Short mmCIF file of C-alpha atoms and ligand atoms in Angstrom, two decimals:
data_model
loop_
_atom_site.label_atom_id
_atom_site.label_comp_id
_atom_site.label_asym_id
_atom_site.label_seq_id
_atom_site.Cartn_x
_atom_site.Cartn_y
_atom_site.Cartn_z
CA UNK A 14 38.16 53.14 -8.81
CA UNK A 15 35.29 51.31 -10.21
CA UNK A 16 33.48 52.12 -13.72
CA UNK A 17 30.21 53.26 -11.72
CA UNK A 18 28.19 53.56 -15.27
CA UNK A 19 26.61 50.00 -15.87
CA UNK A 20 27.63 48.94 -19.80
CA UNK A 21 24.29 48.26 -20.31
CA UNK A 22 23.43 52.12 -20.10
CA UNK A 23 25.53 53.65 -21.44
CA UNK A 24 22.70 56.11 -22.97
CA UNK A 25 18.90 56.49 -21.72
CA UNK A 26 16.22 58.61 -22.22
CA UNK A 27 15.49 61.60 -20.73
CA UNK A 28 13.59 64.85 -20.99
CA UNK A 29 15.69 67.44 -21.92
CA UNK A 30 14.90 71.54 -22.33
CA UNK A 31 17.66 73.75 -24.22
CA UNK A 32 16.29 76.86 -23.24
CA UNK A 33 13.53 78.48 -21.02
CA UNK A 34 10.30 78.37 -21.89
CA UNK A 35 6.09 76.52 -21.51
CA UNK A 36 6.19 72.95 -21.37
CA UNK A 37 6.74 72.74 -24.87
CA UNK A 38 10.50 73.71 -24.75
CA UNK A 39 10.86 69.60 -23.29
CA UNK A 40 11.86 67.13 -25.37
CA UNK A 41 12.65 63.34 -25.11
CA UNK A 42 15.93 62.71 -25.74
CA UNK A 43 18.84 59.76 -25.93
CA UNK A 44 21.16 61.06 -23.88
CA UNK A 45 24.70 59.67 -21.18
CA UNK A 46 23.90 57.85 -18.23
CA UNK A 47 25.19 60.41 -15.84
CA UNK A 48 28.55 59.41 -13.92
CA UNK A 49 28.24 59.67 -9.46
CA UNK A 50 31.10 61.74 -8.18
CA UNK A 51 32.78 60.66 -5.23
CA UNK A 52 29.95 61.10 -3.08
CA UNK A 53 27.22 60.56 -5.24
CA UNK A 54 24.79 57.70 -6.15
CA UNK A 55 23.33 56.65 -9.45
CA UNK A 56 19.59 56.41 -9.15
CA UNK A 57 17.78 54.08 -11.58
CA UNK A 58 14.14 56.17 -11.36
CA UNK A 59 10.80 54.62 -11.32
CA UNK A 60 9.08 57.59 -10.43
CA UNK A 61 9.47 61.25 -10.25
CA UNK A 62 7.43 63.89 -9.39
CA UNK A 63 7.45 67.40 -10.15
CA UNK A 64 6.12 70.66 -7.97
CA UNK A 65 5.82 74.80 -8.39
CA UNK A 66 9.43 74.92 -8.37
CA UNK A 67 10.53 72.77 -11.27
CA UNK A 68 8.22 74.69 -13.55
CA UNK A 69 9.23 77.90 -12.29
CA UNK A 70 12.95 76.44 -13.54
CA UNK A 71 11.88 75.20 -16.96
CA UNK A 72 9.69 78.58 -17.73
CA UNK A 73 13.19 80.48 -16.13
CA UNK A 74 10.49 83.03 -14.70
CA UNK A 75 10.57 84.72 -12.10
CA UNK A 76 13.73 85.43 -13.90
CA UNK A 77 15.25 85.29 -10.14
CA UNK A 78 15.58 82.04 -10.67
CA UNK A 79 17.70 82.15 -13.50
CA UNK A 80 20.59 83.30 -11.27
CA UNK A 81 21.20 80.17 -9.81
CA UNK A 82 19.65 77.57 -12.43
CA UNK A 83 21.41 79.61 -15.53
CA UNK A 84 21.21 83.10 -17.07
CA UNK A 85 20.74 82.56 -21.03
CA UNK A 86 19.62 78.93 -20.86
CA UNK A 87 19.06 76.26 -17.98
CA UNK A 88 22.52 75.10 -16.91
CA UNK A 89 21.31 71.34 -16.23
CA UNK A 90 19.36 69.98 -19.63
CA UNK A 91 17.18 67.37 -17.42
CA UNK A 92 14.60 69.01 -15.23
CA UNK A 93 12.70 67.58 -12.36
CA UNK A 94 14.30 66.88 -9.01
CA UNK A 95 12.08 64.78 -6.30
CA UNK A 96 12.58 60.95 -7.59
CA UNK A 97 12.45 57.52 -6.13
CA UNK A 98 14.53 54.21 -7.32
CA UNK A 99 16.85 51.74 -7.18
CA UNK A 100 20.18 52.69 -6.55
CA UNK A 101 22.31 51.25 -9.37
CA UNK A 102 25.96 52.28 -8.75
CA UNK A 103 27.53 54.30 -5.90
CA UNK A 104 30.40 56.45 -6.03
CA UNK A 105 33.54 55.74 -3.86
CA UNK A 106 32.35 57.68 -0.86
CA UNK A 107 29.06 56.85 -0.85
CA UNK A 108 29.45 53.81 1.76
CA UNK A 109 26.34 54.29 3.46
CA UNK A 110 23.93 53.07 0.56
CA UNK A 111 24.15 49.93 -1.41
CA UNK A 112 23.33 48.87 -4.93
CA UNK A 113 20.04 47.41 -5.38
CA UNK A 114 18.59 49.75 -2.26
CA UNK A 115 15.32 51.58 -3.13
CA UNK A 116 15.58 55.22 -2.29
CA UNK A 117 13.71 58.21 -2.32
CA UNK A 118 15.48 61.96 -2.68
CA UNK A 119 16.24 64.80 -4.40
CA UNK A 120 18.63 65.52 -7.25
CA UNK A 121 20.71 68.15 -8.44
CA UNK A 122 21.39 67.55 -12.01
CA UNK A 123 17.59 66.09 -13.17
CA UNK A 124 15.02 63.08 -12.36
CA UNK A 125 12.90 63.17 -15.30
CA UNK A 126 15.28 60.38 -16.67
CA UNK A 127 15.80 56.56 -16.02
CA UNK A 128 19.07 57.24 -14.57
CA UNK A 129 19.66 60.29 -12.08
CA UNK A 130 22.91 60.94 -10.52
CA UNK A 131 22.56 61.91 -6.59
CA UNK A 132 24.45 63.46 -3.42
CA UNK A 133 24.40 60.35 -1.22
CA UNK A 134 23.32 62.90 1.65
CA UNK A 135 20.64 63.38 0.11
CA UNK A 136 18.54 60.32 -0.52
CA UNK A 137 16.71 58.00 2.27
CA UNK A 138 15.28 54.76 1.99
CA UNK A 139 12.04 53.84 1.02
CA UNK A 140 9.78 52.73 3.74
CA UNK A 141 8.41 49.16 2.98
CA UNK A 142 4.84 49.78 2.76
CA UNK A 143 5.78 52.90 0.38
CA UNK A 144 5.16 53.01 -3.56
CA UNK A 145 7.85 54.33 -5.53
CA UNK A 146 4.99 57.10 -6.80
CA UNK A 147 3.96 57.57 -3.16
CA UNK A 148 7.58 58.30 -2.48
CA UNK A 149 8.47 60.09 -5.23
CA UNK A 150 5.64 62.83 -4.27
CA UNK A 151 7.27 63.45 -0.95
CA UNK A 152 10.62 65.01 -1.06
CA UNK A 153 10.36 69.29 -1.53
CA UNK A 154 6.62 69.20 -0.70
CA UNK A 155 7.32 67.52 2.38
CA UNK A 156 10.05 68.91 3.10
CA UNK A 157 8.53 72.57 2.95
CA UNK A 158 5.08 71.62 5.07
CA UNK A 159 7.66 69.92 7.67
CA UNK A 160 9.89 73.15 7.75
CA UNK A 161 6.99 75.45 7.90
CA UNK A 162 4.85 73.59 10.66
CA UNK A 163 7.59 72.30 12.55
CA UNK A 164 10.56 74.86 12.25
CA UNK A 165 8.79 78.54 11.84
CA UNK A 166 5.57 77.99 13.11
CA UNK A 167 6.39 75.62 16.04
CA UNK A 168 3.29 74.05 15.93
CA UNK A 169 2.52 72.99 19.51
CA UNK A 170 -0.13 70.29 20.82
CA UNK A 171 -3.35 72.12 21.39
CA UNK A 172 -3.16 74.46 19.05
CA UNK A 173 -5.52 75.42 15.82
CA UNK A 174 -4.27 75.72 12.80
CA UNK A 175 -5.58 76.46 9.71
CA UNK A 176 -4.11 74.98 5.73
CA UNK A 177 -4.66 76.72 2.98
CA UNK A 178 -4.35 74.95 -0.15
CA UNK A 179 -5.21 71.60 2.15
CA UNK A 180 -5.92 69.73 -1.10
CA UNK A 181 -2.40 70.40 -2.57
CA UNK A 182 1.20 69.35 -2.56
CA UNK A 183 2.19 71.70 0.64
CA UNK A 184 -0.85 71.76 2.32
CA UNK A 185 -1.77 68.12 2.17
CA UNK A 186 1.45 67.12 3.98
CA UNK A 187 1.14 69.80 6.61
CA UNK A 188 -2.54 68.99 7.34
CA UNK A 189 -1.33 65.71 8.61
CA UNK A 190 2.21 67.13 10.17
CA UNK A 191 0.38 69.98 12.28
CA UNK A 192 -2.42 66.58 13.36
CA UNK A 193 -0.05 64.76 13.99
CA UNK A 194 1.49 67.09 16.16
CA UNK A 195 -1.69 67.55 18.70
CA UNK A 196 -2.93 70.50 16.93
CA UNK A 197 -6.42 70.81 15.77
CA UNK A 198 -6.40 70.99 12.21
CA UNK A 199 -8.61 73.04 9.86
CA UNK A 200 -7.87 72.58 5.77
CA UNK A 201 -9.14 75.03 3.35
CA UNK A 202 -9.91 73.55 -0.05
CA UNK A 203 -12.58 73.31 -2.60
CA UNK A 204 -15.88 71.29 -3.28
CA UNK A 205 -14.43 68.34 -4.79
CA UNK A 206 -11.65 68.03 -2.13
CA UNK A 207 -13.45 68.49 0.96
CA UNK A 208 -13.34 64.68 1.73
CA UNK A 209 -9.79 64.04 0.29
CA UNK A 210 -8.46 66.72 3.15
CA UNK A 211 -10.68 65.25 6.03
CA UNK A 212 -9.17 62.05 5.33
CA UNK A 213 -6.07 63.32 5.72
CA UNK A 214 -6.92 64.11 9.02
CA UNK A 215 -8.26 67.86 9.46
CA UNK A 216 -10.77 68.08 12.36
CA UNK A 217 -12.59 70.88 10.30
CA UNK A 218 -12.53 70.99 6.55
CA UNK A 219 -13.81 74.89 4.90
CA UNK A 220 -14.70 75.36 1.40
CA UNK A 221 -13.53 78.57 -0.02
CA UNK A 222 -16.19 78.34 -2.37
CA UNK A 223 -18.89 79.49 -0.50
CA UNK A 224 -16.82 80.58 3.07
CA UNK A 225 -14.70 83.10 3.44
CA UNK A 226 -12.41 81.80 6.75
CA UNK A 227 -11.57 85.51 7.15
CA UNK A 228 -14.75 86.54 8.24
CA UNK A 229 -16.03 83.50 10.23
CA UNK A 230 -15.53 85.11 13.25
CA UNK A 231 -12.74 82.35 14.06
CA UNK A 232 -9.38 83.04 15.26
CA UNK A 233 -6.36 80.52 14.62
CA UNK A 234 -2.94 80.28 16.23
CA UNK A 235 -1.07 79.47 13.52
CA UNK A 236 -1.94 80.06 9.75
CA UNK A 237 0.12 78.17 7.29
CA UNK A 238 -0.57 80.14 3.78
CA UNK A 239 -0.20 77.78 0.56
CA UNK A 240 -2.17 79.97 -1.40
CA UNK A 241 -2.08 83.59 -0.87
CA UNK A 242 -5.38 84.55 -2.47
CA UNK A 243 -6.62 86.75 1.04
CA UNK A 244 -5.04 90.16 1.22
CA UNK A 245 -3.07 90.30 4.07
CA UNK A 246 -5.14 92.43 6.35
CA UNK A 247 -8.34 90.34 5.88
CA UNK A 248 -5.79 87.56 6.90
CA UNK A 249 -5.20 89.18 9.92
CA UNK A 250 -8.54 89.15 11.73
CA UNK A 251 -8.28 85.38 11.86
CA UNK A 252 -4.83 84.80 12.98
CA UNK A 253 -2.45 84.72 15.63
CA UNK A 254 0.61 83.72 13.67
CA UNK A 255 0.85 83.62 9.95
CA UNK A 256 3.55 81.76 7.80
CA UNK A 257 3.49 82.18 3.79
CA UNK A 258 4.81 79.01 2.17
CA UNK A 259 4.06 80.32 -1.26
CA UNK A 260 6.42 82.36 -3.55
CA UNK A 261 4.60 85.74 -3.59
CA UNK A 262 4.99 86.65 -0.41
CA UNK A 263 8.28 84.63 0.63
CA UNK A 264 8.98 83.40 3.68
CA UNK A 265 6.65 85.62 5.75
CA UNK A 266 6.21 85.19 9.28
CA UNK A 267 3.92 87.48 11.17
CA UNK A 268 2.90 87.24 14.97
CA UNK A 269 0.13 89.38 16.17
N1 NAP B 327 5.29 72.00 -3.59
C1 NAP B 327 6.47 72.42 -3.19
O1 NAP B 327 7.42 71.63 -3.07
C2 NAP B 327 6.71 73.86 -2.80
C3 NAP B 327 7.93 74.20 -2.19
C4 NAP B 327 8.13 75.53 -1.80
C5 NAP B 327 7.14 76.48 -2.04
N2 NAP B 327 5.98 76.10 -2.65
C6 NAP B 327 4.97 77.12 -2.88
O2 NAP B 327 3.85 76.81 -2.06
C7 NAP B 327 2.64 77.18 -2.75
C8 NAP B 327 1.73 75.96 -2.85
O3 NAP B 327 2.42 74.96 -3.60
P1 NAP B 327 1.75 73.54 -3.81
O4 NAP B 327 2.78 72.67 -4.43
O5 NAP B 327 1.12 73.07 -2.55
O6 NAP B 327 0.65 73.92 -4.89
P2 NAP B 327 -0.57 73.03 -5.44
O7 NAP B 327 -0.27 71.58 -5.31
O8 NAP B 327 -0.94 73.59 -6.74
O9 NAP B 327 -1.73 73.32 -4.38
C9 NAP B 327 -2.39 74.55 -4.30
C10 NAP B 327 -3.77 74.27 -3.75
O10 NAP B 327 -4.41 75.51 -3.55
C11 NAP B 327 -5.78 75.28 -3.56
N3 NAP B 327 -6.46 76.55 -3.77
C12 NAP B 327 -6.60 77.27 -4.90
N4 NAP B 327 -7.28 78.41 -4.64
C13 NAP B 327 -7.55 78.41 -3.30
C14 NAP B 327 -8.21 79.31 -2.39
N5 NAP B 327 -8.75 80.45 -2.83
N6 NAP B 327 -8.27 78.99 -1.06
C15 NAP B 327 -7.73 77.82 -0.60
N7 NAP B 327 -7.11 76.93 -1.40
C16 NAP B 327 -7.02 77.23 -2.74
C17 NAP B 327 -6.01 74.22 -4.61
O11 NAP B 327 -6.95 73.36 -4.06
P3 NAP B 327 -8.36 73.06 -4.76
O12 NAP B 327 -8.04 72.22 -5.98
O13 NAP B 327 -9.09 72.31 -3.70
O14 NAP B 327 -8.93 74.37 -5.15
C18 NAP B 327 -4.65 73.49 -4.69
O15 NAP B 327 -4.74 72.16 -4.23
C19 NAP B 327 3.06 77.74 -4.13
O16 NAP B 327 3.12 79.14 -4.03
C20 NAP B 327 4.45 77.16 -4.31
O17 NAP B 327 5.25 77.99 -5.13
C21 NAP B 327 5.74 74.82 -3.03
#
């Protein structure tokens, strides 16, 4: 088998955290150019992004989350998972990708490094008109709007459905999953964002600043909960069918 680790990284730099803690915990470190497994890809990054989760991972609170990323310390040193890249060396398995292809993914073991090591299952490639940054902002945010419009809530065409947190890393993604669906789309941000949400595509943009879409008198069929900030039953007068995408209240699904 192939040397997958090019000789001329042999080391790169990385951010690296050796225990749990505020941002302050990261450092930037020389550290090995991973090695793919079998069915892994290595993944020279030119852009990563990072989302609610990764910070929940570096902080190690709620300490939940310490069960599966490491009890007394986090058990991989690099944090960060969404990326986007070149691929520089693939493992034996990996037949389906090709040096020199740019990707977009997620990793297991850290992408806040040049090099990231990566299950070839689970990295795509980049669409031609899309930035690496552009890219790199899509994989778990995505992911969750897609899941939450498309697999719990079941969005049909017709339908109104209301974002919260429009302006945000869910939210902006489902605003134009649940449009482009046939649904008509309402996004709940603030001031600033109004216009950044209605180009995304919401039919009807509402500023929690000075509206409170609980007591508009409106009802929706599906609301898709990024934020969490409304109690529940003040929730309910405006809703048909609610789904929590947020960590406080887990994956919640209510149909009334
Ligand atoms: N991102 C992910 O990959 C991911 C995956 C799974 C679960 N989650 C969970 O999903 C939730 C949202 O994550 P996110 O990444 O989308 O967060 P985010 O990027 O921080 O977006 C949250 C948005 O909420 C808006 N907001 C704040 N107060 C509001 C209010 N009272 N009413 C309506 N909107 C309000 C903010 O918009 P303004 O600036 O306009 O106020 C902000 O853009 C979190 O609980 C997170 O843990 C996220």
């Amino acid at each position: 088998m192939p040397d997958p680790t090019p000789a001329s990284a042999a080391t790169m730099r990385a951010a690296v955290q050796h225990r749990y803690g505020p941002p302050s915990v990261l450092e930037s470190s020389e550290v090995g150019v991973p090695r793919p497994d079998r069915g892994e890809v290595l993944v020279q990054v030119r852009a990563a992004s990072v989302h609610p989760g990764d910070y929940f991972v570096m902080t190690g609170e709620p300490y939940v989350v310490r069960l599966a990323f490491g009890l007394r310390r986090p058990r991989h040193g690099i944090p960060g998972r969404d990326l986007a890249g070149v691929v520089e060396a693939v493992g034996t398995d990996a037949t389906a990708i090709r040096p020199g292809e740019k990707v977009f993914g997620w990793s297991t073991a850290g992408a806040l490094a040049e090099y990231a090591s990566v299950p070839a299952d689970r990295l795509v490639s980049v669409p031609a008109d899309l930035s690496f940054v552009d890219a790199a902002a899509v994989p778990t945010s995505g992911m969750t709007a897609l899941q939450a419009v498309r697999d719990i809530a079941n969005v049909r065409p017709g339908q109104s459905v209301l974002v919260t947190g429009a302006s945000g890393g869910v939210g902006s993604f489902a605003v134009q999953i649940a449009k482009a669906f046939g649904a008509e789309v309402t996004g709940v941000c603030s001031t600033r964002n109004v216009d950044m949400v209605r180009s995304l595509g919401a039919d009807h943009v509402v500023d929690y600043t000075g509206t409170d879409f609980t007591r508009t008198g409106k009802r929706y069929d599906v609301i898709l909960d990024n934020v969490e900030s409304e109690p529940l039953a003040a929730v309910r007068r405006a809703l048909t069918r609610y789904v929590a995408a947020g960590h406080t209240r887990g994956k919640v699904v209510i149909t009334v």
